[in-house]
């Protein structure tokens, strides 16, 4: 039954693309299109929602949203209410909201499954850019574990340089250091990786974005709560230092009284700073 549903979804998607191709070839502005739960692999969690703007063309950049949840929880539906806000902030941009496999008890879907899924999702988006009538250029935006995945992909797994900027909301940047902060962090990391640092130090090193910053890394804006006890500000400060050393365009925004997430006026300020950073650094 699941296979039949997948085939039906694929058929509807192809029909939609065919109609859009006809419109584009006749120089008629393309209408907005929303495609939900598009599969980018056989696992049920390898799904994404695609929001294509009206009037898009081969210059339209896509913003990829990556949810958090300690690599073992969370869902793209948590960010669905934010899509309209992203569209309002960046009119004319496409938005893609992705799910990825979740680790369980240090046994199932352990890291780097999540890293691989982000890579596969990005590959699917760029491979279908012509069908979507958008550019292959991307902006990655992630929250907590999603911020970590955005950074890791942008710095480590993007040889063709499709990622033009990264928006990191309080994402872990150095798993080696994080594993030594406290019991909660160590348990979260063990659940995600199935290993301790002592058991597999190379896994922690290869999964830490700070270890892959180079002078060619994409512009990065980091948003961090100064009172965050789960992912402390030292994680963002370390990344900021690496970006500074490599002369990468970047900005670190620390909100002294905020913890692991915020809302209201602070969130509005975050959006304003993100908008200004993207406008200044993404052609």
PDB file of C-alpha atoms in Angstrom:
ATOM      1  CA  UNK A   1       0.000   0.000   0.000  1.00  0.00           C
ATOM      2  CA  UNK A   2       2.834   2.378   0.896  1.00  0.00           C
ATOM      3  CA  UNK A   3       4.478   1.614  -2.483  1.00  0.00           C
ATOM      4  CA  UNK A   4       1.225   2.447  -4.316  1.00  0.00           C
ATOM      5  CA  UNK A   5       0.930   5.734  -2.430  1.00  0.00           C
ATOM      6  CA  UNK A   6       4.516   6.585  -3.333  1.00  0.00           C
ATOM      7  CA  UNK A   7       3.841   5.895  -7.034  1.00  0.00           C
ATOM      8  CA  UNK A   8       0.700   8.036  -6.926  1.00  0.00           C
ATOM      9  CA  UNK A   9       2.588  10.917  -5.304  1.00  0.00           C
ATOM     10  CA  UNK A  10       5.353  10.616  -7.887  1.00  0.00           C
ATOM     11  CA  UNK A  11       2.830  10.606 -10.735  1.00  0.00           C
ATOM     12  CA  UNK A  12       1.083  13.714  -9.401  1.00  0.00           C
ATOM     13  CA  UNK A  13       4.438  15.439  -9.033  1.00  0.00           C
ATOM     14  CA  UNK A  14       5.437  14.642 -12.628  1.00  0.00           C
ATOM     15  CA  UNK A  15       2.084  15.868 -13.940  1.00  0.00           C
ATOM     16  CA  UNK A  16       2.524  19.087 -11.973  1.00  0.00           C
ATOM     17  CA  UNK A  17       6.031  19.588 -13.399  1.00  0.00           C
ATOM     18  CA  UNK A  18       4.768  18.969 -16.934  1.00  0.00           C
ATOM     19  CA  UNK A  19       2.078  21.620 -16.550  1.00  0.00           C
ATOM     20  CA  UNK A  20       4.598  24.065 -15.107  1.00  0.00           C
ATOM     21  CA  UNK A  21       6.985  23.390 -17.996  1.00  0.00           C
ATOM     22  CA  UNK A  22       4.216  24.262 -20.441  1.00  0.00           C
ATOM     23  CA  UNK A  23       3.572  27.532 -18.603  1.00  0.00           C
ATOM     24  CA  UNK A  24       7.282  28.416 -18.437  1.00  0.00           C
ATOM     25  CA  UNK A  25       7.861  27.693 -22.121  1.00  0.00           C
ATOM     26  CA  UNK A  26       5.036  30.093 -23.005  1.00  0.00           C
ATOM     27  CA  UNK A  27       6.686  32.847 -20.912  1.00  0.00           C
ATOM     28  CA  UNK A  28       3.763  32.931 -18.511  1.00  0.00           C
ATOM     29  CA  UNK A  29       4.820  33.488 -14.871  1.00  0.00           C
ATOM     30  CA  UNK A  30       4.749  30.226 -12.964  1.00  0.00           C
ATOM     31  CA  UNK A  31       2.149  29.875 -10.196  1.00  0.00           C
ATOM     32  CA  UNK A  32       3.068  29.027  -6.622  1.00  0.00           C
ATOM     33  CA  UNK A  33       3.172  25.283  -5.938  1.00  0.00           C
ATOM     34  CA  UNK A  34       3.286  23.354  -2.655  1.00  0.00           C
ATOM     35  CA  UNK A  35       4.324  19.688  -2.692  1.00  0.00           C
ATOM     36  CA  UNK A  36       4.147  17.948   0.684  1.00  0.00           C
ATOM     37  CA  UNK A  37       5.739  14.712   1.878  1.00  0.00           C
ATOM     38  CA  UNK A  38       7.864  14.218  -1.219  1.00  0.00           C
ATOM     39  CA  UNK A  39      10.126  11.197  -0.721  1.00  0.00           C
ATOM     40  CA  UNK A  40      13.866  11.492  -1.208  1.00  0.00           C
ATOM     41  CA  UNK A  41      14.491   7.870  -0.233  1.00  0.00           C
ATOM     42  CA  UNK A  42      12.731   4.674   0.790  1.00  0.00           C
ATOM     43  CA  UNK A  43      12.700   5.301   4.552  1.00  0.00           C
ATOM     44  CA  UNK A  44       9.384   6.817   5.746  1.00  0.00           C
ATOM     45  CA  UNK A  45      11.271   9.660   7.424  1.00  0.00           C
ATOM     46  CA  UNK A  46      13.077  10.652   4.250  1.00  0.00           C
ATOM     47  CA  UNK A  47      10.400  13.157   3.268  1.00  0.00           C
ATOM     48  CA  UNK A  48      10.307  16.864   2.542  1.00  0.00           C
ATOM     49  CA  UNK A  49       7.785  19.617   1.892  1.00  0.00           C
ATOM     50  CA  UNK A  50       8.547  21.915  -1.038  1.00  0.00           C
ATOM     51  CA  UNK A  51       7.150  25.445  -1.357  1.00  0.00           C
ATOM     52  CA  UNK A  52       7.810  26.966  -4.786  1.00  0.00           C
ATOM     53  CA  UNK A  53       7.023  30.681  -5.184  1.00  0.00           C
ATOM     54  CA  UNK A  54       5.056  32.267  -7.973  1.00  0.00           C
ATOM     55  CA  UNK A  55       7.153  33.776 -10.744  1.00  0.00           C
ATOM     56  CA  UNK A  56      10.175  31.628  -9.973  1.00  0.00           C
ATOM     57  CA  UNK A  57      12.961  31.048 -12.472  1.00  0.00           C
ATOM     58  CA  UNK A  58      16.465  29.614 -12.732  1.00  0.00           C
ATOM     59  CA  UNK A  59      17.746  32.301 -10.340  1.00  0.00           C
ATOM     60  CA  UNK A  60      15.377  31.417  -7.485  1.00  0.00           C
ATOM     61  CA  UNK A  61      17.314  30.341  -4.376  1.00  0.00           C
ATOM     62  CA  UNK A  62      15.903  27.680  -2.025  1.00  0.00           C
ATOM     63  CA  UNK A  63      16.013  27.946   1.766  1.00  0.00           C
ATOM     64  CA  UNK A  64      16.264  24.498   3.354  1.00  0.00           C
ATOM     65  CA  UNK A  65      14.855  24.211   6.895  1.00  0.00           C
ATOM     66  CA  UNK A  66      16.236  21.505   9.216  1.00  0.00           C
ATOM     67  CA  UNK A  67      14.437  20.796  12.496  1.00  0.00           C
ATOM     68  CA  UNK A  68      16.116  20.027  15.811  1.00  0.00           C
ATOM     69  CA  UNK A  69      15.509  17.395  18.465  1.00  0.00           C
ATOM     70  CA  UNK A  70      18.843  15.969  19.542  1.00  0.00           C
ATOM     71  CA  UNK A  71      19.123  13.936  16.314  1.00  0.00           C
ATOM     72  CA  UNK A  72      16.553  11.547  17.845  1.00  0.00           C
ATOM     73  CA  UNK A  73      13.319  13.534  18.019  1.00  0.00           C
ATOM     74  CA  UNK A  74      11.424  16.267  16.216  1.00  0.00           C
ATOM     75  CA  UNK A  75       9.640  16.568  12.895  1.00  0.00           C
ATOM     76  CA  UNK A  76       9.423  18.996   9.990  1.00  0.00           C
ATOM     77  CA  UNK A  77       5.837  19.749  11.055  1.00  0.00           C
ATOM     78  CA  UNK A  78       7.305  21.775  13.936  1.00  0.00           C
ATOM     79  CA  UNK A  79       8.669  24.250  11.387  1.00  0.00           C
ATOM     80  CA  UNK A  80       5.619  24.257   9.098  1.00  0.00           C
ATOM     81  CA  UNK A  81       4.070  27.253  10.930  1.00  0.00           C
ATOM     82  CA  UNK A  82       7.310  29.158  10.279  1.00  0.00           C
ATOM     83  CA  UNK A  83       7.224  28.674   6.506  1.00  0.00           C
ATOM     84  CA  UNK A  84       4.884  31.613   5.921  1.00  0.00           C
ATOM     85  CA  UNK A  85       7.180  33.824   7.988  1.00  0.00           C
ATOM     86  CA  UNK A  86      10.211  32.725   5.985  1.00  0.00           C
ATOM     87  CA  UNK A  87       8.332  33.428   2.750  1.00  0.00           C
ATOM     88  CA  UNK A  88       7.376  36.883   4.010  1.00  0.00           C
ATOM     89  CA  UNK A  89      10.957  37.606   5.065  1.00  0.00           C
ATOM     90  CA  UNK A  90      12.389  36.317   1.789  1.00  0.00           C
ATOM     91  CA  UNK A  91       9.770  36.819  -0.941  1.00  0.00           C
ATOM     92  CA  UNK A  92      10.670  35.061  -4.162  1.00  0.00           C
ATOM     93  CA  UNK A  93      12.686  32.339  -2.436  1.00  0.00           C
ATOM     94  CA  UNK A  94      11.688  28.679  -2.502  1.00  0.00           C
ATOM     95  CA  UNK A  95      11.436  26.911   0.869  1.00  0.00           C
ATOM     96  CA  UNK A  96      12.120  23.224   1.525  1.00  0.00           C
ATOM     97  CA  UNK A  97      11.320  21.737   4.947  1.00  0.00           C
ATOM     98  CA  UNK A  98      12.956  18.349   5.474  1.00  0.00           C
ATOM     99  CA  UNK A  99      12.670  15.342   7.754  1.00  0.00           C
ATOM    100  CA  UNK A 100      15.500  12.911   8.391  1.00  0.00           C
ATOM    101  CA  UNK A 101      15.963   9.566  10.104  1.00  0.00           C
ATOM    102  CA  UNK A 102      15.984   9.746  13.896  1.00  0.00           C
ATOM    103  CA  UNK A 103      18.408   7.870  16.118  1.00  0.00           C
ATOM    104  CA  UNK A 104      16.954   5.597  18.787  1.00  0.00           C
ATOM    105  CA  UNK A 105      18.642   4.354  21.950  1.00  0.00           C
ATOM    106  CA  UNK A 106      22.096   4.406  20.417  1.00  0.00           C
ATOM    107  CA  UNK A 107      21.165   1.451  18.192  1.00  0.00           C
ATOM    108  CA  UNK A 108      18.877   2.411  15.310  1.00  0.00           C
ATOM    109  CA  UNK A 109      19.657   5.149  12.772  1.00  0.00           C
ATOM    110  CA  UNK A 110      22.735   6.255  14.674  1.00  0.00           C
ATOM    111  CA  UNK A 111      24.919   9.037  13.364  1.00  0.00           C
ATOM    112  CA  UNK A 112      26.002   9.647  10.603  1.00  0.00           C
ATOM    113  CA  UNK A 113      22.525   8.613   9.315  1.00  0.00           C
ATOM    114  CA  UNK A 114      21.271  12.179   9.808  1.00  0.00           C
ATOM    115  CA  UNK A 115      24.290  13.648   8.025  1.00  0.00           C
ATOM    116  CA  UNK A 116      23.696  11.252   5.127  1.00  0.00           C
ATOM    117  CA  UNK A 117      20.022  12.203   4.946  1.00  0.00           C
ATOM    118  CA  UNK A 118      20.723  15.917   4.683  1.00  0.00           C
ATOM    119  CA  UNK A 119      23.214  15.131   1.931  1.00  0.00           C
ATOM    120  CA  UNK A 120      20.621  13.023   0.107  1.00  0.00           C
ATOM    121  CA  UNK A 121      17.887  15.645   0.517  1.00  0.00           C
ATOM    122  CA  UNK A 122      20.144  18.370  -0.883  1.00  0.00           C
ATOM    123  CA  UNK A 123      21.160  16.093  -3.736  1.00  0.00           C
ATOM    124  CA  UNK A 124      17.476  15.519  -4.568  1.00  0.00           C
ATOM    125  CA  UNK A 125      16.704  19.239  -4.519  1.00  0.00           C
ATOM    126  CA  UNK A 126      19.621  20.209  -6.752  1.00  0.00           C
ATOM    127  CA  UNK A 127      19.070  17.288  -9.136  1.00  0.00           C
ATOM    128  CA  UNK A 128      15.467  18.429  -9.646  1.00  0.00           C
ATOM    129  CA  UNK A 129      16.178  22.158  -9.787  1.00  0.00           C
ATOM    130  CA  UNK A 130      15.372  22.316 -13.497  1.00  0.00           C
ATOM    131  CA  UNK A 131      12.028  20.573 -12.954  1.00  0.00           C
ATOM    132  CA  UNK A 132      11.241  22.939 -10.078  1.00  0.00           C
ATOM    133  CA  UNK A 133      12.358  25.949 -12.171  1.00  0.00           C
ATOM    134  CA  UNK A 134      14.744  27.128  -9.454  1.00  0.00           C
ATOM    135  CA  UNK A 135      18.480  27.621  -8.995  1.00  0.00           C
ATOM    136  CA  UNK A 136      20.762  24.983  -7.495  1.00  0.00           C
ATOM    137  CA  UNK A 137      21.870  27.602  -4.975  1.00  0.00           C
ATOM    138  CA  UNK A 138      20.761  26.948  -1.404  1.00  0.00           C
ATOM    139  CA  UNK A 139      20.636  28.550   2.017  1.00  0.00           C
ATOM    140  CA  UNK A 140      20.624  26.064   4.904  1.00  0.00           C
ATOM    141  CA  UNK A 141      18.829  27.049   8.119  1.00  0.00           C
ATOM    142  CA  UNK A 142      18.829  24.726  11.117  1.00  0.00           C
ATOM    143  CA  UNK A 143      17.810  24.736  14.760  1.00  0.00           C
ATOM    144  CA  UNK A 144      19.828  23.005  17.497  1.00  0.00           C
ATOM    145  CA  UNK A 145      20.672  19.545  16.061  1.00  0.00           C
ATOM    146  CA  UNK A 146      19.369  20.895  12.747  1.00  0.00           C
ATOM    147  CA  UNK A 147      21.841  23.765  13.009  1.00  0.00           C
ATOM    148  CA  UNK A 148      24.614  21.231  13.509  1.00  0.00           C
ATOM    149  CA  UNK A 149      23.470  19.317  10.410  1.00  0.00           C
ATOM    150  CA  UNK A 150      23.300  22.518   8.349  1.00  0.00           C
ATOM    151  CA  UNK A 151      26.829  23.489   9.374  1.00  0.00           C
ATOM    152  CA  UNK A 152      28.230  20.010   8.831  1.00  0.00           C
ATOM    153  CA  UNK A 153      26.769  19.754   5.344  1.00  0.00           C
ATOM    154  CA  UNK A 154      27.800  23.256   4.314  1.00  0.00           C
ATOM    155  CA  UNK A 155      31.386  22.867   5.508  1.00  0.00           C
ATOM    156  CA  UNK A 156      32.030  19.171   4.842  1.00  0.00           C
ATOM    157  CA  UNK A 157      29.689  17.734   2.203  1.00  0.00           C
ATOM    158  CA  UNK A 158      29.223  20.445  -0.411  1.00  0.00           C
ATOM    159  CA  UNK A 159      32.034  20.054  -2.972  1.00  0.00           C
ATOM    160  CA  UNK A 160      30.013  21.761  -5.705  1.00  0.00           C
ATOM    161  CA  UNK A 161      29.403  24.778  -3.441  1.00  0.00           C
ATOM    162  CA  UNK A 162      25.640  24.896  -3.795  1.00  0.00           C
ATOM    163  CA  UNK A 163      25.320  26.235  -0.234  1.00  0.00           C
ATOM    164  CA  UNK A 164      25.598  30.016  -0.379  1.00  0.00           C
ATOM    165  CA  UNK A 165      24.904  30.739   3.302  1.00  0.00           C
ATOM    166  CA  UNK A 166      24.092  29.014   6.588  1.00  0.00           C
ATOM    167  CA  UNK A 167      21.752  30.172   9.349  1.00  0.00           C
ATOM    168  CA  UNK A 168      22.632  28.396  12.598  1.00  0.00           C
ATOM    169  CA  UNK A 169      20.309  28.651  15.587  1.00  0.00           C
ATOM    170  CA  UNK A 170      22.300  27.371  18.620  1.00  0.00           C
ATOM    171  CA  UNK A 171      23.614  24.261  16.877  1.00  0.00           C
ATOM    172  CA  UNK A 172      26.383  22.127  18.416  1.00  0.00           C
ATOM    173  CA  UNK A 173      29.656  22.763  16.617  1.00  0.00           C
ATOM    174  CA  UNK A 174      32.214  20.636  18.498  1.00  0.00           C
ATOM    175  CA  UNK A 175      30.877  17.252  19.614  1.00  0.00           C
ATOM    176  CA  UNK A 176      34.149  16.373  21.320  1.00  0.00           C
ATOM    177  CA  UNK A 177      33.864  19.358  23.655  1.00  0.00           C
ATOM    178  CA  UNK A 178      30.101  18.936  24.043  1.00  0.00           C
ATOM    179  CA  UNK A 179      30.488  15.343  25.212  1.00  0.00           C
ATOM    180  CA  UNK A 180      32.610  16.545  28.132  1.00  0.00           C
ATOM    181  CA  UNK A 181      30.259  19.267  29.394  1.00  0.00           C
ATOM    182  CA  UNK A 182      27.760  17.238  31.410  1.00  0.00           C
ATOM    183  CA  UNK A 183      25.692  14.092  31.824  1.00  0.00           C
ATOM    184  CA  UNK A 184      22.734  15.317  29.761  1.00  0.00           C
ATOM    185  CA  UNK A 185      24.895  16.190  26.766  1.00  0.00           C
ATOM    186  CA  UNK A 186      26.781  12.898  27.027  1.00  0.00           C
ATOM    187  CA  UNK A 187      23.520  10.922  27.094  1.00  0.00           C
ATOM    188  CA  UNK A 188      22.096  12.804  24.101  1.00  0.00           C
ATOM    189  CA  UNK A 189      25.263  12.177  22.116  1.00  0.00           C
ATOM    190  CA  UNK A 190      25.360   8.491  23.072  1.00  0.00           C
ATOM    191  CA  UNK A 191      21.730   8.108  22.002  1.00  0.00           C
ATOM    192  CA  UNK A 192      22.564   9.742  18.669  1.00  0.00           C
ATOM    193  CA  UNK A 193      25.854   7.970  17.963  1.00  0.00           C
ATOM    194  CA  UNK A 194      25.776   4.750  19.972  1.00  0.00           C
ATOM    195  CA  UNK A 195      29.312   5.578  21.114  1.00  0.00           C
ATOM    196  CA  UNK A 196      31.182   7.573  23.698  1.00  0.00           C
ATOM    197  CA  UNK A 197      34.113   9.749  22.695  1.00  0.00           C
ATOM    198  CA  UNK A 198      36.518   7.258  24.246  1.00  0.00           C
ATOM    199  CA  UNK A 199      34.976   4.427  22.207  1.00  0.00           C
ATOM    200  CA  UNK A 200      35.118   6.237  18.856  1.00  0.00           C
ATOM    201  CA  UNK A 201      36.893   9.579  18.963  1.00  0.00           C
ATOM    202  CA  UNK A 202      37.113   9.719  15.162  1.00  0.00           C
ATOM    203  CA  UNK A 203      33.320   9.679  14.844  1.00  0.00           C
ATOM    204  CA  UNK A 204      33.072  12.744  17.097  1.00  0.00           C
ATOM    205  CA  UNK A 205      35.865  14.514  15.222  1.00  0.00           C
ATOM    206  CA  UNK A 206      34.332  13.779  11.802  1.00  0.00           C
ATOM    207  CA  UNK A 207      30.916  14.934  13.039  1.00  0.00           C
ATOM    208  CA  UNK A 208      32.071  18.328  14.360  1.00  0.00           C
ATOM    209  CA  UNK A 209      31.540  21.273  11.977  1.00  0.00           C
ATOM    210  CA  UNK A 210      34.409  23.291  13.495  1.00  0.00           C
ATOM    211  CA  UNK A 211      36.857  20.767  12.072  1.00  0.00           C
ATOM    212  CA  UNK A 212      35.810  21.483   8.487  1.00  0.00           C
ATOM    213  CA  UNK A 213      35.887  25.274   8.333  1.00  0.00           C
ATOM    214  CA  UNK A 214      38.083  26.566   5.506  1.00  0.00           C
ATOM    215  CA  UNK A 215      38.501  29.850   3.680  1.00  0.00           C
ATOM    216  CA  UNK A 216      35.948  28.542   1.163  1.00  0.00           C
ATOM    217  CA  UNK A 217      33.211  27.877   3.724  1.00  0.00           C
ATOM    218  CA  UNK A 218      29.892  29.646   3.066  1.00  0.00           C
ATOM    219  CA  UNK A 219      28.898  32.828   4.915  1.00  0.00           C
ATOM    220  CA  UNK A 220      27.445  31.900   8.294  1.00  0.00           C
ATOM    221  CA  UNK A 221      25.259  33.682  10.820  1.00  0.00           C
ATOM    222  CA  UNK A 222      25.155  32.131  14.300  1.00  0.00           C
ATOM    223  CA  UNK A 223      22.369  32.889  16.785  1.00  0.00           C
ATOM    224  CA  UNK A 224      22.995  31.799  20.365  1.00  0.00           C
ATOM    225  CA  UNK A 225      21.422  32.166  23.782  1.00  0.00           C
ATOM    226  CA  UNK A 226      23.928  33.344  26.350  1.00  0.00           C
ATOM    227  CA  UNK A 227      22.114  31.377  29.065  1.00  0.00           C
ATOM    228  CA  UNK A 228      21.785  28.171  27.025  1.00  0.00           C
ATOM    229  CA  UNK A 229      22.679  25.266  29.323  1.00  0.00           C
ATOM    230  CA  UNK A 230      22.115  22.523  26.719  1.00  0.00           C
ATOM    231  CA  UNK A 231      24.321  23.894  23.942  1.00  0.00           C
ATOM    232  CA  UNK A 232      26.455  26.482  25.741  1.00  0.00           C
ATOM    233  CA  UNK A 233      27.620  29.673  24.088  1.00  0.00           C
ATOM    234  CA  UNK A 234      31.183  28.316  24.039  1.00  0.00           C
ATOM    235  CA  UNK A 235      30.126  26.113  21.102  1.00  0.00           C
ATOM    236  CA  UNK A 236      29.156  29.144  19.020  1.00  0.00           C
ATOM    237  CA  UNK A 237      32.161  31.167  20.171  1.00  0.00           C
ATOM    238  CA  UNK A 238      34.490  28.378  19.032  1.00  0.00           C
ATOM    239  CA  UNK A 239      32.873  28.313  15.588  1.00  0.00           C
ATOM    240  CA  UNK A 240      33.021  32.103  15.407  1.00  0.00           C
ATOM    241  CA  UNK A 241      36.772  31.942  16.075  1.00  0.00           C
ATOM    242  CA  UNK A 242      37.334  29.347  13.342  1.00  0.00           C
ATOM    243  CA  UNK A 243      35.389  31.438  10.842  1.00  0.00           C
ATOM    244  CA  UNK A 244      37.370  34.532  11.831  1.00  0.00           C
ATOM    245  CA  UNK A 245      40.682  32.675  11.440  1.00  0.00           C
ATOM    246  CA  UNK A 246      39.686  31.581   7.940  1.00  0.00           C
ATOM    247  CA  UNK A 247      38.318  35.004   6.974  1.00  0.00           C
ATOM    248  CA  UNK A 248      34.844  33.635   6.230  1.00  0.00           C
ATOM    249  CA  UNK A 249      32.000  36.162   6.182  1.00  0.00           C
ATOM    250  CA  UNK A 250      30.162  35.568   9.441  1.00  0.00           C
ATOM    251  CA  UNK A 251      28.218  37.088  12.304  1.00  0.00           C
ATOM    252  CA  UNK A 252      27.731  35.851  15.862  1.00  0.00           C
ATOM    253  CA  UNK A 253      24.629  37.121  17.649  1.00  0.00           C
ATOM    254  CA  UNK A 254      24.427  36.297  21.364  1.00  0.00           C
ATOM    255  CA  UNK A 255      21.293  37.060  23.389  1.00  0.00           C
ATOM    256  CA  UNK A 256      22.608  37.163  26.984  1.00  0.00           C
ATOM    257  CA  UNK A 257      19.415  36.234  28.834  1.00  0.00           C
ATOM    258  CA  UNK A 258      18.104  33.613  26.425  1.00  0.00           C
ATOM    259  CA  UNK A 259      18.383  29.850  26.709  1.00  0.00           C
ATOM    260  CA  UNK A 260      17.939  27.076  24.160  1.00  0.00           C
ATOM    261  CA  UNK A 261      15.392  28.897  22.002  1.00  0.00           C
ATOM    262  CA  UNK A 262      13.434  32.130  22.266  1.00  0.00           C
ATOM    263  CA  UNK A 263      10.385  33.981  20.994  1.00  0.00           C
ATOM    264  CA  UNK A 264       8.785  37.422  20.892  1.00  0.00           C
ATOM    265  CA  UNK A 265      10.948  40.487  20.400  1.00  0.00           C
ATOM    266  CA  UNK A 266      14.157  38.436  20.503  1.00  0.00           C
ATOM    267  CA  UNK A 267      12.954  36.198  17.681  1.00  0.00           C
ATOM    268  CA  UNK A 268      11.879  39.244  15.668  1.00  0.00           C
ATOM    269  CA  UNK A 269      15.355  40.700  16.152  1.00  0.00           C
ATOM    270  CA  UNK A 270      16.878  37.395  15.010  1.00  0.00           C
ATOM    271  CA  UNK A 271      14.846  37.473  11.808  1.00  0.00           C
ATOM    272  CA  UNK A 272      15.909  41.058  11.120  1.00  0.00           C
ATOM    273  CA  UNK A 273      19.576  40.179  11.579  1.00  0.00           C
ATOM    274  CA  UNK A 274      19.218  37.094   9.364  1.00  0.00           C
ATOM    275  CA  UNK A 275      17.557  39.163   6.654  1.00  0.00           C
ATOM    276  CA  UNK A 276      20.326  41.765   6.727  1.00  0.00           C
ATOM    277  CA  UNK A 277      23.052  39.102   6.699  1.00  0.00           C
ATOM    278  CA  UNK A 278      21.574  37.180   3.771  1.00  0.00           C
ATOM    279  CA  UNK A 279      20.944  40.340   1.768  1.00  0.00           C
ATOM    280  CA  UNK A 280      24.573  41.372   2.292  1.00  0.00           C
ATOM    281  CA  UNK A 281      26.167  38.009   1.533  1.00  0.00           C
ATOM    282  CA  UNK A 282      23.996  36.155  -0.997  1.00  0.00           C
ATOM    283  CA  UNK A 283      23.957  37.768  -4.466  1.00  0.00           C
TER     284      UNK A 283
END
